[in-house]
Short mmCIF file of C-alpha atoms in Angstrom, two decimals:
data_model
loop_
_atom_site.label_atom_id
_atom_site.label_comp_id
_atom_site.label_asym_id
_atom_site.label_seq_id
_atom_site.Cartn_x
_atom_site.Cartn_y
_atom_site.Cartn_z
CA MET B 1 -0.42 -27.33 -26.10
CA GLN B 2 0.71 -29.20 -23.20
CA PHE B 3 4.08 -31.16 -23.76
CA LYS B 4 5.23 -34.51 -21.96
CA SER B 5 8.38 -34.29 -19.82
CA TYR B 6 10.15 -34.74 -23.00
CA SER B 7 12.38 -32.29 -25.05
CA LEU B 8 15.46 -32.44 -27.30
CA LEU B 9 17.52 -29.52 -28.49
CA LYS B 10 20.18 -30.41 -31.11
CA ILE B 11 22.58 -28.85 -33.58
CA LEU B 12 23.41 -29.72 -37.24
CA PHE B 13 26.39 -28.37 -39.21
CA LEU B 14 24.67 -27.06 -42.44
CA CYS B 15 27.92 -27.28 -45.00
CA LEU B 16 30.00 -30.48 -45.20
CA VAL B 17 33.58 -30.07 -44.37
CA GLY B 18 36.12 -32.98 -44.50
CA ARG B 19 38.52 -33.70 -41.52
CA SER B 20 40.51 -36.45 -40.37
CA TYR B 21 40.13 -37.95 -36.86
CA SER B 22 40.35 -41.16 -34.76
CA LEU B 23 38.74 -41.87 -31.53
CA THR B 24 36.85 -44.43 -29.79
CA GLN B 25 33.51 -44.46 -27.67
CA ALA B 26 33.32 -43.23 -24.46
CA SER B 27 31.45 -44.12 -21.26
CA GLN B 28 27.73 -43.51 -21.51
CA ASN B 29 27.26 -42.68 -17.53
CA THR B 30 29.51 -39.98 -17.81
CA GLU B 31 28.74 -36.32 -17.02
CA PRO B 32 29.29 -33.82 -20.15
CA ASN B 33 32.59 -32.27 -18.43
CA SER B 34 33.76 -35.36 -17.19
CA PHE B 35 35.87 -36.57 -20.12
CA GLN B 36 39.21 -36.52 -18.27
CA SER B 37 38.39 -39.89 -16.80
CA SER B 38 37.34 -41.46 -20.24
CA SER B 39 39.55 -43.81 -22.34
CA TYR B 40 40.19 -42.94 -26.13
CA PHE B 41 43.10 -43.75 -28.38
CA PHE B 42 45.80 -41.51 -29.88
CA TYR B 43 47.22 -41.93 -33.20
CA GLN B 44 50.41 -40.22 -34.26
CA GLN B 45 48.46 -36.76 -34.86
CA PRO B 46 45.42 -37.01 -32.89
CA GLU B 47 42.47 -34.95 -34.17
CA TYR B 48 38.93 -34.77 -33.02
CA PRO B 49 35.81 -34.20 -34.77
CA ARG B 50 34.17 -30.63 -34.40
CA ASP B 51 30.82 -31.68 -33.79
CA CYS B 52 28.77 -35.10 -34.82
CA LYS B 53 28.23 -34.47 -38.41
CA GLU B 54 32.07 -34.75 -38.98
CA LEU B 55 32.04 -38.02 -36.62
CA ALA B 56 29.33 -39.57 -38.99
CA GLN B 57 30.56 -38.39 -42.17
CA HIS B 58 33.99 -40.02 -41.56
CA CYS B 59 33.22 -42.94 -39.27
CA SER B 60 30.29 -44.69 -41.07
CA SER B 61 30.14 -47.12 -38.21
CA GLN B 62 29.52 -44.52 -35.70
CA ASN B 63 25.95 -43.68 -36.94
CA ASP B 64 24.11 -44.56 -33.86
CA SER B 65 23.16 -42.36 -31.05
CA GLN B 66 26.00 -42.52 -28.39
CA VAL B 67 28.50 -40.39 -26.57
CA HIS B 68 31.46 -39.34 -28.51
CA LEU B 69 34.74 -37.00 -27.77
CA ILE B 70 34.66 -33.62 -29.92
CA ARG B 71 36.60 -30.56 -29.75
CA PRO B 72 35.27 -27.18 -31.75
CA ASP B 73 37.68 -24.75 -33.32
CA GLY B 74 39.27 -22.60 -30.46
CA CYS B 75 38.54 -25.24 -27.75
CA LEU B 76 41.48 -26.04 -25.73
CA GLU B 77 40.26 -29.38 -24.88
CA PRO B 78 38.02 -32.05 -26.16
CA PHE B 79 34.76 -32.96 -24.35
CA LEU B 80 32.13 -35.50 -24.59
CA VAL B 81 28.60 -34.96 -26.37
CA TYR B 82 25.97 -37.18 -27.28
CA CYS B 83 25.49 -37.77 -30.82
CA GLU B 84 22.16 -38.68 -32.73
CA ASP B 85 23.23 -39.55 -36.11
CA GLU B 86 24.61 -36.36 -37.42
CA TRP B 87 23.22 -34.22 -34.75
CA THR B 88 24.95 -32.89 -31.63
CA VAL B 89 22.43 -33.12 -28.85
CA ILE B 90 22.87 -29.70 -26.59
CA LEU B 91 19.72 -30.55 -24.05
CA ARG B 92 17.59 -33.28 -23.25
CA ARG B 93 14.47 -33.30 -20.74
CA GLU B 94 12.92 -36.92 -20.31
CA ASN B 95 11.89 -37.71 -16.74
CA GLY B 96 12.72 -34.93 -14.44
CA PHE B 97 15.58 -37.17 -12.96
CA VAL B 98 18.13 -34.02 -13.23
CA ASN B 99 17.32 -30.96 -11.43
CA PHE B 100 17.67 -27.89 -13.66
CA HIS B 101 17.14 -25.11 -11.45
CA ARG B 102 20.92 -24.22 -11.39
CA ASP B 103 22.76 -21.20 -10.99
CA TRP B 104 25.02 -19.53 -13.63
CA VAL B 105 28.39 -21.37 -13.18
CA GLU B 106 26.55 -24.60 -13.51
CA TYR B 107 24.82 -23.64 -16.87
CA ASP B 108 28.02 -22.39 -18.11
CA LYS B 109 30.00 -25.45 -17.47
CA GLY B 110 27.08 -28.16 -18.03
CA PHE B 111 25.45 -30.62 -16.00
CA GLY B 112 23.27 -33.99 -15.92
CA PHE B 113 23.99 -37.29 -17.72
CA LEU B 114 24.48 -37.41 -21.49
CA ASN B 115 22.33 -40.48 -21.99
CA VAL B 116 19.50 -39.16 -19.49
CA ASP B 117 18.71 -35.53 -18.98
CA PHE B 118 21.51 -32.94 -19.51
CA TRP B 119 22.66 -29.41 -20.52
CA LEU B 120 25.55 -29.35 -22.61
CA GLY B 121 27.06 -26.17 -21.27
CA ASN B 122 26.88 -22.50 -22.54
CA GLU B 123 30.72 -22.17 -22.92
CA LYS B 124 30.83 -25.59 -25.08
CA LEU B 125 27.88 -24.31 -26.88
CA ALA B 126 29.37 -21.03 -27.70
CA TYR B 127 32.48 -22.68 -29.13
CA LEU B 128 30.18 -25.13 -31.16
CA THR B 129 28.06 -22.52 -32.83
CA ASN B 130 30.78 -19.92 -33.79
CA GLN B 131 32.92 -22.18 -35.88
CA LYS B 132 30.29 -22.89 -38.45
CA GLN B 133 26.86 -22.27 -39.49
CA TYR B 134 24.39 -24.74 -37.48
CA GLU B 135 20.77 -25.07 -37.53
CA LEU B 136 18.77 -25.93 -34.77
CA MET B 137 16.01 -28.75 -34.12
CA ILE B 138 13.88 -28.98 -31.13
CA ASN B 139 11.93 -32.23 -30.74
CA PHE B 140 8.80 -32.46 -28.33
CA GLU B 141 6.57 -35.01 -27.43
CA THR B 142 3.02 -34.03 -25.92
CA LYS B 143 1.23 -35.96 -23.22
CA ARG B 144 -0.81 -37.64 -25.82
CA GLY B 145 2.17 -39.24 -27.26
CA GLU B 146 2.26 -36.85 -30.37
CA SER B 147 5.87 -36.06 -31.66
CA LEU B 148 6.44 -32.67 -32.94
CA PHE B 149 9.61 -30.47 -33.91
CA VAL B 150 10.64 -27.03 -34.92
CA THR B 151 13.92 -25.81 -36.79
CA TYR B 152 15.75 -22.76 -36.96
CA ASN B 153 18.28 -22.44 -40.24
CA PHE B 154 20.84 -20.29 -38.26
CA PHE B 155 21.59 -21.03 -34.43
CA ARG B 156 24.17 -19.06 -32.74
CA ILE B 157 25.07 -17.94 -29.23
CA GLY B 158 27.75 -15.23 -28.01
CA ASP B 159 30.59 -16.20 -25.65
CA ASN B 160 30.88 -15.51 -22.06
CA PHE B 161 31.53 -11.96 -22.40
CA TYR B 162 28.41 -11.38 -23.94
CA ASN B 163 26.44 -13.41 -21.52
CA TYR B 164 25.54 -15.85 -23.94
CA THR B 165 23.41 -13.87 -25.91
CA LEU B 166 21.13 -15.76 -28.57
CA VAL B 167 22.76 -14.10 -31.49
CA SER B 168 20.92 -15.71 -34.20
CA VAL B 169 18.29 -18.27 -34.93
CA GLY B 170 17.29 -17.74 -38.55
CA ASP B 171 14.03 -18.83 -40.16
CA PHE B 172 11.62 -21.37 -38.80
CA THR B 173 10.03 -24.51 -40.21
CA GLY B 174 8.47 -27.33 -38.30
CA THR B 175 4.98 -28.95 -37.06
CA ILE B 176 4.13 -26.37 -34.35
CA GLU B 177 4.10 -22.42 -34.43
CA SER B 178 7.53 -20.69 -33.84
CA PHE B 179 7.96 -19.60 -30.22
CA VAL B 180 10.75 -17.29 -30.89
CA THR B 181 10.23 -13.61 -30.69
CA TRP B 182 12.94 -11.00 -31.26
CA CYS B 183 12.83 -8.48 -28.70
CA PRO B 184 14.54 -5.28 -28.15
CA ALA B 185 17.37 -4.85 -26.09
CA ASN B 186 17.58 -5.60 -22.59
CA MET B 187 14.03 -7.34 -22.93
CA ASP B 188 12.84 -10.55 -22.01
CA TYR B 189 10.06 -12.55 -23.57
CA GLY B 190 6.98 -14.29 -21.42
CA ASN B 191 3.69 -13.73 -20.01
CA CYS B 192 1.95 -10.24 -20.27
CA LYS B 193 2.36 -8.36 -17.07
CA CYS B 194 2.01 -4.68 -15.88
CA GLN B 195 5.21 -2.83 -17.28
CA GLY B 196 6.92 -0.58 -14.98
CA THR B 197 8.49 2.78 -16.45
CA CYS B 198 10.70 5.20 -15.07
CA ALA B 199 7.65 7.72 -14.52
CA ASN B 200 5.89 4.88 -12.74
CA PRO B 201 7.70 1.93 -11.68
CA SER B 202 4.95 0.21 -9.65
CA PRO B 203 2.04 0.06 -11.94
CA THR B 204 -1.07 -1.29 -10.80
CA GLY B 205 -4.04 -2.77 -12.39
CA ASN B 206 -4.25 -5.49 -15.28
CA CYS B 207 -2.66 -3.28 -17.63
CA ASN B 208 -5.09 -4.45 -20.59
CA CYS B 209 -3.30 -7.77 -21.15
CA SER B 210 -4.11 -11.36 -20.17
CA LEU B 211 -1.72 -13.75 -18.57
CA ASP B 212 -1.87 -15.80 -21.40
CA ASP B 213 -0.43 -13.40 -23.64
CA ARG B 214 3.13 -13.62 -24.69
CA VAL B 215 5.08 -10.22 -24.82
CA CYS B 216 8.36 -8.66 -24.81
CA PHE B 217 8.84 -6.90 -21.33
CA CYS B 218 11.67 -5.56 -19.13
CA PRO B 219 12.80 -7.96 -16.51
CA ASP B 220 13.57 -7.04 -13.00
CA ASP B 221 15.65 -4.31 -12.35
CA PHE B 222 14.95 -3.04 -15.69
CA LEU B 223 12.24 -0.23 -16.67
CA MET B 224 10.83 1.57 -19.70
CA HIS B 225 11.97 5.16 -20.37
CA GLY B 226 10.25 6.16 -23.79
CA ASP B 227 10.66 3.09 -26.19
CA GLN B 228 13.57 1.93 -24.53
CA CYS B 229 14.42 -0.90 -21.74
CA ILE B 230 16.99 0.79 -19.22
CA HIS B 231 18.38 -0.47 -16.03
CA ARG B 232 16.41 1.47 -13.39
CA LYS B 233 19.67 3.05 -12.21
CA SER B 234 19.64 4.81 -15.37
CA CYS B 235 16.58 6.43 -14.72
CA GLY B 236 17.07 10.09 -13.76
CA CYS B 237 14.94 9.61 -10.16
CA TYR B 238 16.89 6.68 -9.18
CA ILE B 239 18.19 6.72 -5.48
CA GLU B 240 20.58 3.96 -4.33
CA ASP B 241 18.82 1.42 -1.86
CA VAL B 242 15.32 3.02 -2.37
CA GLY B 243 14.93 2.54 -6.07
CA VAL B 244 13.12 4.93 -8.64
CA ILE B 245 10.85 7.66 -7.47
CA PRO B 246 7.75 8.16 -9.51
CA GLU B 247 7.23 10.97 -11.56
CA GLY B 248 5.78 13.89 -9.72
CA GLU B 249 6.28 12.16 -6.29
CA THR B 250 8.06 12.95 -3.23
CA TYR B 251 10.68 10.68 -1.11
CA VAL B 252 11.76 11.38 2.15
CA ASN B 253 14.68 9.66 3.59
CA SER B 254 14.59 7.43 6.80
CA ASN B 255 15.28 10.03 9.47
CA CYS B 256 13.38 12.83 7.65
CA SER B 257 16.50 14.83 7.01
CA GLN B 258 16.03 15.04 3.35
CA GLN B 259 13.37 15.36 0.77
CA CYS B 260 13.55 14.46 -2.89
CA ASP B 261 11.20 15.39 -5.62
CA CYS B 262 10.97 13.92 -9.18
CA ARG B 263 9.83 16.42 -11.85
CA SER B 264 10.56 15.87 -15.57
CA ASN B 265 12.58 12.80 -14.71
CA ILE B 266 14.92 15.01 -12.47
CA LEU B 267 15.61 14.35 -9.16
CA THR B 268 15.88 17.54 -6.91
CA CYS B 269 16.96 16.81 -3.03
CA THR B 270 16.61 19.33 -0.20
CA ALA B 271 17.08 19.45 3.37
CA TYR B 272 14.17 18.70 5.34
CA LYS B 273 13.48 18.80 9.26
CA CYS B 274 10.23 18.03 11.52
CA HIS B 275 9.18 20.64 13.59
CA SER B 276 9.61 20.20 17.46
CA ASN B 277 5.77 19.13 17.83
CA ALA B 278 6.06 16.80 14.64
CA THR B 279 7.20 12.90 14.32
CA CYS B 280 8.95 11.59 11.60
CA LYS B 281 6.62 8.37 10.45
CA GLU B 282 5.50 6.18 7.60
CA GLU B 283 1.52 6.31 7.03
CA ASN B 284 -0.09 4.74 4.09
CA GLU B 285 3.36 3.88 2.59
CA VAL B 286 4.36 7.64 2.73
CA ARG B 287 7.08 8.79 5.12
CA GLN B 288 6.98 12.39 6.23
CA CYS B 289 6.92 14.59 9.10
CA THR B 290 3.57 14.54 10.74
CA CYS B 291 2.27 17.02 13.35
CA ASN B 292 1.53 15.17 16.77
CA ARG B 293 -1.98 15.03 18.24
CA GLY B 294 -3.30 18.27 19.03
CA TYR B 295 -1.38 20.35 16.21
CA GLU B 296 -1.90 20.96 12.78
CA GLY B 297 0.38 22.08 9.96
CA ASP B 298 2.69 20.25 7.21
CA GLY B 299 5.12 18.70 9.82
CA GLN B 300 7.68 21.22 9.09
CA SER B 301 5.46 23.77 10.67
CA CYS B 302 3.13 22.94 13.58
CA THR B 303 0.73 25.11 15.31
CA ARG B 304 -1.54 23.86 18.30
CA LEU B 305 -4.97 23.02 17.17
CA PRO B 306 -7.56 25.14 19.19
CA MET B 307 -9.00 23.49 22.25
CA ASP B 308 -12.26 25.41 22.14
CA CYS B 309 -13.73 28.55 20.97
CA PHE B 310 -11.70 30.82 23.50
CA ASP B 311 -8.50 29.65 21.76
CA LEU B 312 -10.02 30.52 18.40
CA GLN B 313 -10.70 34.08 19.49
CA LYS B 314 -7.21 34.59 21.00
CA ASP B 315 -5.89 33.52 17.44
CA GLY B 316 -8.14 36.43 15.99
CA ASN B 317 -11.15 34.44 14.84
CA THR B 318 -13.94 37.21 16.06
CA ALA B 319 -16.58 36.09 14.03
CA SER B 320 -19.40 33.90 15.66
CA GLY B 321 -19.94 30.58 13.50
CA ASP B 322 -18.45 26.94 12.80
CA TYR B 323 -14.86 26.11 13.57
CA THR B 324 -12.88 23.15 14.12
CA ILE B 325 -11.17 22.14 17.47
CA GLU B 326 -9.50 19.14 19.34
CA PRO B 327 -9.91 18.87 22.96
CA VAL B 328 -6.59 17.62 24.98
CA GLY B 329 -6.74 13.71 25.01
CA TRP B 330 -9.38 13.35 22.07
CA SER B 331 -8.67 10.30 20.07
CA GLU B 332 -10.77 10.61 17.01
CA ARG B 333 -10.44 13.18 14.40
CA PRO B 334 -10.99 16.97 15.16
CA PHE B 335 -14.40 17.89 15.21
CA THR B 336 -16.40 21.33 14.04
CA ILE B 337 -18.25 23.29 16.76
CA ASN B 338 -20.36 26.61 16.83
CA CYS B 339 -18.71 29.56 18.60
CA ASN B 340 -20.44 32.77 20.02
CA MET B 341 -17.90 35.38 19.80
CA THR B 342 -20.40 38.26 20.76
CA ILE B 343 -22.13 37.81 23.89
CA ASP B 344 -20.52 38.53 27.26
CA GLY B 345 -16.80 38.96 25.60
CA GLY B 346 -17.30 36.04 23.29
CA GLY B 347 -15.26 32.86 22.80
CA TRP B 348 -18.19 30.77 24.07
CA THR B 349 -18.16 27.06 22.79
CA VAL B 350 -21.95 26.48 22.37
CA PHE B 351 -23.12 23.00 23.17
CA GLN B 352 -26.73 23.28 23.09
CA ARG B 353 -29.36 25.36 21.01
CA ARG B 354 -33.16 25.31 20.84
CA LYS B 355 -35.04 27.91 18.93
CA ASN B 356 -38.08 26.21 16.99
CA GLY B 357 -38.37 22.69 18.04
CA ASN B 358 -37.84 21.49 14.36
CA GLN B 359 -35.01 19.22 15.38
CA PRO B 360 -36.32 16.51 17.90
CA PHE B 361 -34.79 16.32 21.23
CA ASN B 362 -36.32 13.17 22.55
CA LEU B 363 -33.64 10.61 21.49
CA GLY B 364 -31.80 7.90 23.01
CA TRP B 365 -28.70 7.42 24.89
CA GLU B 366 -26.56 6.87 21.85
CA ARG B 367 -27.47 10.17 19.97
CA TYR B 368 -26.81 12.07 22.94
CA GLN B 369 -23.60 10.47 23.23
CA GLU B 370 -22.59 11.41 19.80
CA GLY B 371 -24.33 14.79 19.10
CA PHE B 372 -26.91 15.66 16.80
CA GLY B 373 -28.74 18.43 14.89
CA THR B 374 -27.26 21.39 12.97
CA LEU B 375 -24.81 23.72 14.14
CA THR B 376 -26.45 26.63 12.29
CA GLY B 377 -29.87 25.55 13.83
CA GLU B 378 -30.85 23.17 16.84
CA PHE B 379 -28.38 20.92 18.04
CA TRP B 380 -26.73 18.83 21.09
CA MET B 381 -22.74 18.77 20.76
CA GLY B 382 -22.47 15.35 22.16
CA ASN B 383 -21.66 14.36 25.82
CA ASP B 384 -18.48 12.51 24.73
CA LYS B 385 -17.04 15.73 23.54
CA LEU B 386 -18.31 17.98 26.13
CA ALA B 387 -16.70 15.44 28.87
CA PHE B 388 -13.45 15.70 27.27
CA MET B 389 -13.74 19.90 26.81
CA THR B 390 -14.92 20.18 30.57
CA ASN B 391 -11.87 18.14 31.65
CA GLN B 392 -9.08 19.61 29.98
CA ARG B 393 -9.73 23.13 31.62
CA ASP B 394 -11.96 24.65 34.25
CA TYR B 395 -14.93 26.27 32.26
CA GLU B 396 -18.06 28.44 33.24
CA LEU B 397 -21.09 27.76 31.83
CA ARG B 398 -23.59 30.55 30.72
CA ILE B 399 -27.39 29.47 29.61
CA ASP B 400 -29.16 32.43 27.74
CA PHE B 401 -33.24 32.30 27.45
CA ILE B 402 -35.55 34.10 25.59
CA ASN B 403 -39.10 33.85 26.68
CA THR B 404 -42.16 33.85 24.39
CA ALA B 405 -42.35 37.63 25.17
CA SER B 406 -38.86 37.73 23.52
CA GLN B 407 -37.52 38.97 27.08
CA PRO B 408 -33.74 38.01 27.32
CA TYR B 409 -32.57 36.04 30.39
CA TYR B 410 -29.21 34.31 31.49
CA ALA B 411 -28.02 32.03 34.16
CA LYS B 412 -24.29 31.61 34.49
CA TYR B 413 -22.12 29.33 36.74
CA ASP B 414 -18.32 29.89 37.62
CA LEU B 415 -17.59 26.18 37.05
CA PHE B 416 -19.40 23.40 34.86
CA ARG B 417 -17.86 20.02 34.36
CA ILE B 418 -19.37 16.54 33.38
CA ALA B 419 -17.51 13.18 33.94
CA ASP B 420 -17.15 10.48 31.20
CA LYS B 421 -19.25 7.45 29.58
CA SER B 422 -18.11 5.25 32.62
CA MET B 423 -19.90 7.76 35.04
CA LYS B 424 -23.00 8.41 32.67
CA TYR B 425 -21.72 11.89 32.29
CA ARG B 426 -22.44 12.92 35.70
CA LEU B 427 -22.73 16.64 36.60
CA VAL B 428 -19.65 16.59 38.63
CA GLY B 429 -18.86 20.28 38.85
CA LEU B 430 -21.26 23.29 39.21
CA GLY B 431 -19.84 26.63 40.58
CA ASN B 432 -21.81 29.69 41.70
CA PHE B 433 -24.79 31.20 40.31
CA THR B 434 -25.14 34.56 38.83
CA GLY B 435 -27.55 35.82 36.53
CA ASN B 436 -31.24 37.30 36.07
CA ALA B 437 -33.04 34.15 35.35
CA ALA B 438 -34.07 34.74 39.12
CA TYR B 439 -33.43 31.21 40.33
CA ASP B 440 -30.35 28.64 40.76
CA ALA B 441 -32.55 25.79 38.77
CA LEU B 442 -29.52 23.73 37.95
CA ARG B 443 -28.32 23.36 41.33
CA TYR B 444 -30.97 20.57 42.10
CA HIS B 445 -29.23 18.52 39.23
CA HIS B 446 -25.74 18.74 40.71
CA TYR B 447 -23.83 15.46 40.78
CA GLN B 448 -26.81 13.55 38.85
CA ALA B 449 -25.94 11.23 36.07
CA PHE B 450 -27.67 11.83 32.57
CA SER B 451 -30.55 10.21 31.48
CA THR B 452 -32.36 9.43 28.32
CA ILE B 453 -35.62 7.87 27.08
CA ASP B 454 -33.90 4.65 26.76
CA GLN B 455 -31.69 4.88 29.88
CA ASP B 456 -32.94 5.52 33.35
CA ASN B 457 -29.99 7.02 35.46
CA ASP B 458 -32.36 9.06 38.11
CA VAL B 459 -32.65 8.66 41.55
CA TYR B 460 -36.63 8.56 41.42
CA VAL B 461 -37.20 4.95 42.50
CA ASN B 462 -39.60 3.13 39.86
CA TYR B 463 -39.95 6.33 37.85
CA HIS B 464 -38.33 7.09 34.52
CA CYS B 465 -37.98 10.86 34.37
CA ALA B 466 -36.35 11.42 30.93
CA SER B 467 -39.28 8.77 29.54
CA THR B 468 -42.22 10.66 31.20
CA TYR B 469 -40.91 13.99 30.09
CA ASN B 470 -39.71 12.88 26.49
CA SER B 471 -36.47 14.53 27.38
CA ALA B 472 -32.83 13.98 28.32
CA TRP B 473 -31.07 15.81 31.30
CA TRP B 474 -29.21 15.34 34.46
CA TYR B 475 -32.51 14.31 36.73
CA THR B 476 -32.95 13.87 40.23
CA ASN B 477 -36.57 13.25 41.38
CA CYS B 478 -37.17 14.89 38.83
CA TYR B 479 -36.12 18.20 37.77
CA HIS B 480 -35.79 21.99 38.61
CA SER B 481 -34.82 22.74 35.14
CA ASP B 482 -35.05 20.69 31.83
CA LEU B 483 -34.19 22.63 28.23
CA ASN B 484 -34.27 19.34 26.08
CA ARG B 485 -37.84 18.80 26.09
CA PRO B 486 -40.50 18.98 23.04
CA TYR B 487 -41.83 22.58 22.05
CA THR B 488 -45.48 21.33 22.24
CA GLY B 489 -47.52 19.06 24.38
CA SER B 490 -48.19 18.94 28.03
CA TYR B 491 -44.49 19.44 29.10
CA THR B 492 -41.92 21.87 27.42
CA ASN B 493 -38.69 23.43 28.24
CA TYR B 494 -38.45 24.20 31.86
CA TRP B 495 -36.57 26.66 34.16
CA TYR B 496 -38.06 26.84 37.68
CA ASN B 497 -38.92 30.65 38.61
CA LEU B 498 -38.10 32.20 35.19
CA PRO B 499 -39.56 35.42 34.87
CA GLY B 500 -42.53 35.28 32.49
CA GLY B 501 -43.48 31.88 33.46
CA ASN B 502 -41.34 28.40 34.14
CA SER B 503 -42.14 26.92 30.70
CA ASN B 504 -42.67 30.01 28.67
CA ILE B 505 -39.32 29.05 26.95
CA LYS B 506 -38.81 30.07 23.32
CA TYR B 507 -34.92 30.08 22.86
CA THR B 508 -32.27 28.69 24.85
CA GLU B 509 -28.26 28.36 24.27
CA MET B 510 -25.78 26.41 26.34
CA LYS B 511 -22.11 27.11 26.39
CA ILE B 512 -18.97 27.09 28.02
CA ARG B 513 -15.66 29.26 28.42
CA PRO B 514 -12.44 28.74 30.24
CA LEU B 515 -12.37 30.63 33.61
CA GLN B 516 -10.12 33.15 33.71
CA GLY B 517 -7.36 31.63 35.57
CA GLN B 518 -7.55 29.24 32.61
CA GLN B 519 -7.28 31.31 29.61
CA LYS B 520 -3.62 30.64 28.31
#
């Protein structure tokens, strides 16, 4: 139901109590606490009515609605009220003329204009409601002009010491449903919202309630603990200037010198320190020591991530297989590579393998840039990764072949390096050749850019080597070697002058390892 901007709260004493007094009417444009400037007549023994009902009972001429002086029991000075017949009006909201967004002191003393909009004042209301038993009537007017009311037969509030607590309202009658709900200690009544607890001070979701629901809830700075609403400072896992740490969670202070854990509503704090290769920072709303890039661990202990398979071998990993590395300068997540730990002393990082043709290699630029295939089968590691790796140290290259007669051969270069994407992954470093593959077939491709079927970077004018041979390589005019061709068709894997035939290649594996002087 929507109400017009009009409401009226007024109280009436339930029992008749006689008392003598005399006074005259006061100004109707005076604020409730401004009685000192009003004029009234004193008799030999001046007494004041304690409320508007006493005024109406003993001054039959004062039975209309107007402003009068009263003095409840215990109140040192009289004050002005608005009387509506026998009712003492404590609030009126009619047109929004008076701002009700006020602080504690103003609600304590009262504000507004008695013949317009006003709040009588909590201090005055406490004196009034604690001298007798009062009933409360609240009048409403809807936007359609309907007049409605509710009454409660025992209305009383506490004094300032008790923060003007609503002590009693009594039984309800009226033309609309009662809006008063008694809530447990410290709780407010209002729209349903997610209720925080000591174990979970910041709940999320809709909490199975609608915004239209009206419920008892813990206000700000209060949380539920069991069936009680307590101040958050009373929760066992409360930290000053921080708040309540949820059950099962950990808090680290601003400089990562202390770590506090909340278990069974008990807070336990211990010393905490970041490793020399870690940084104290907040990620995803969690502050902790985090290992710097290139290192792994819990932040209190950090070890250098291996840069290649040789590092892994030094750390005691002697089995060939898949491992995780992070090259120097690599800004993305660490990635998985395949290591050959057996051939020629081990420690080799494999970046290409061909063995049966099940994995297509006639792919485009982006696929070669990112890498493709499966590390246990056929694959290309990726030009981005290969460029980062070969520029963090000086590497040697080893290429192993097995021909169709199952004869093994190899070619080895004491330096191998490619440039980054901006230089088209150019083969910028190629050292001296050794091996039994008979011919230095890769030399012809030194300092050539990488080409794929969709990006022609060779030097052959009006000829697209990669597209012609359905492959990808460091072509010039066009090749002396090419190990990324299909396994079937007119053009297959090729190494010039390889024993057993240039194209009789069944298996290849290309891999790198740091040079002796770089193995630190």
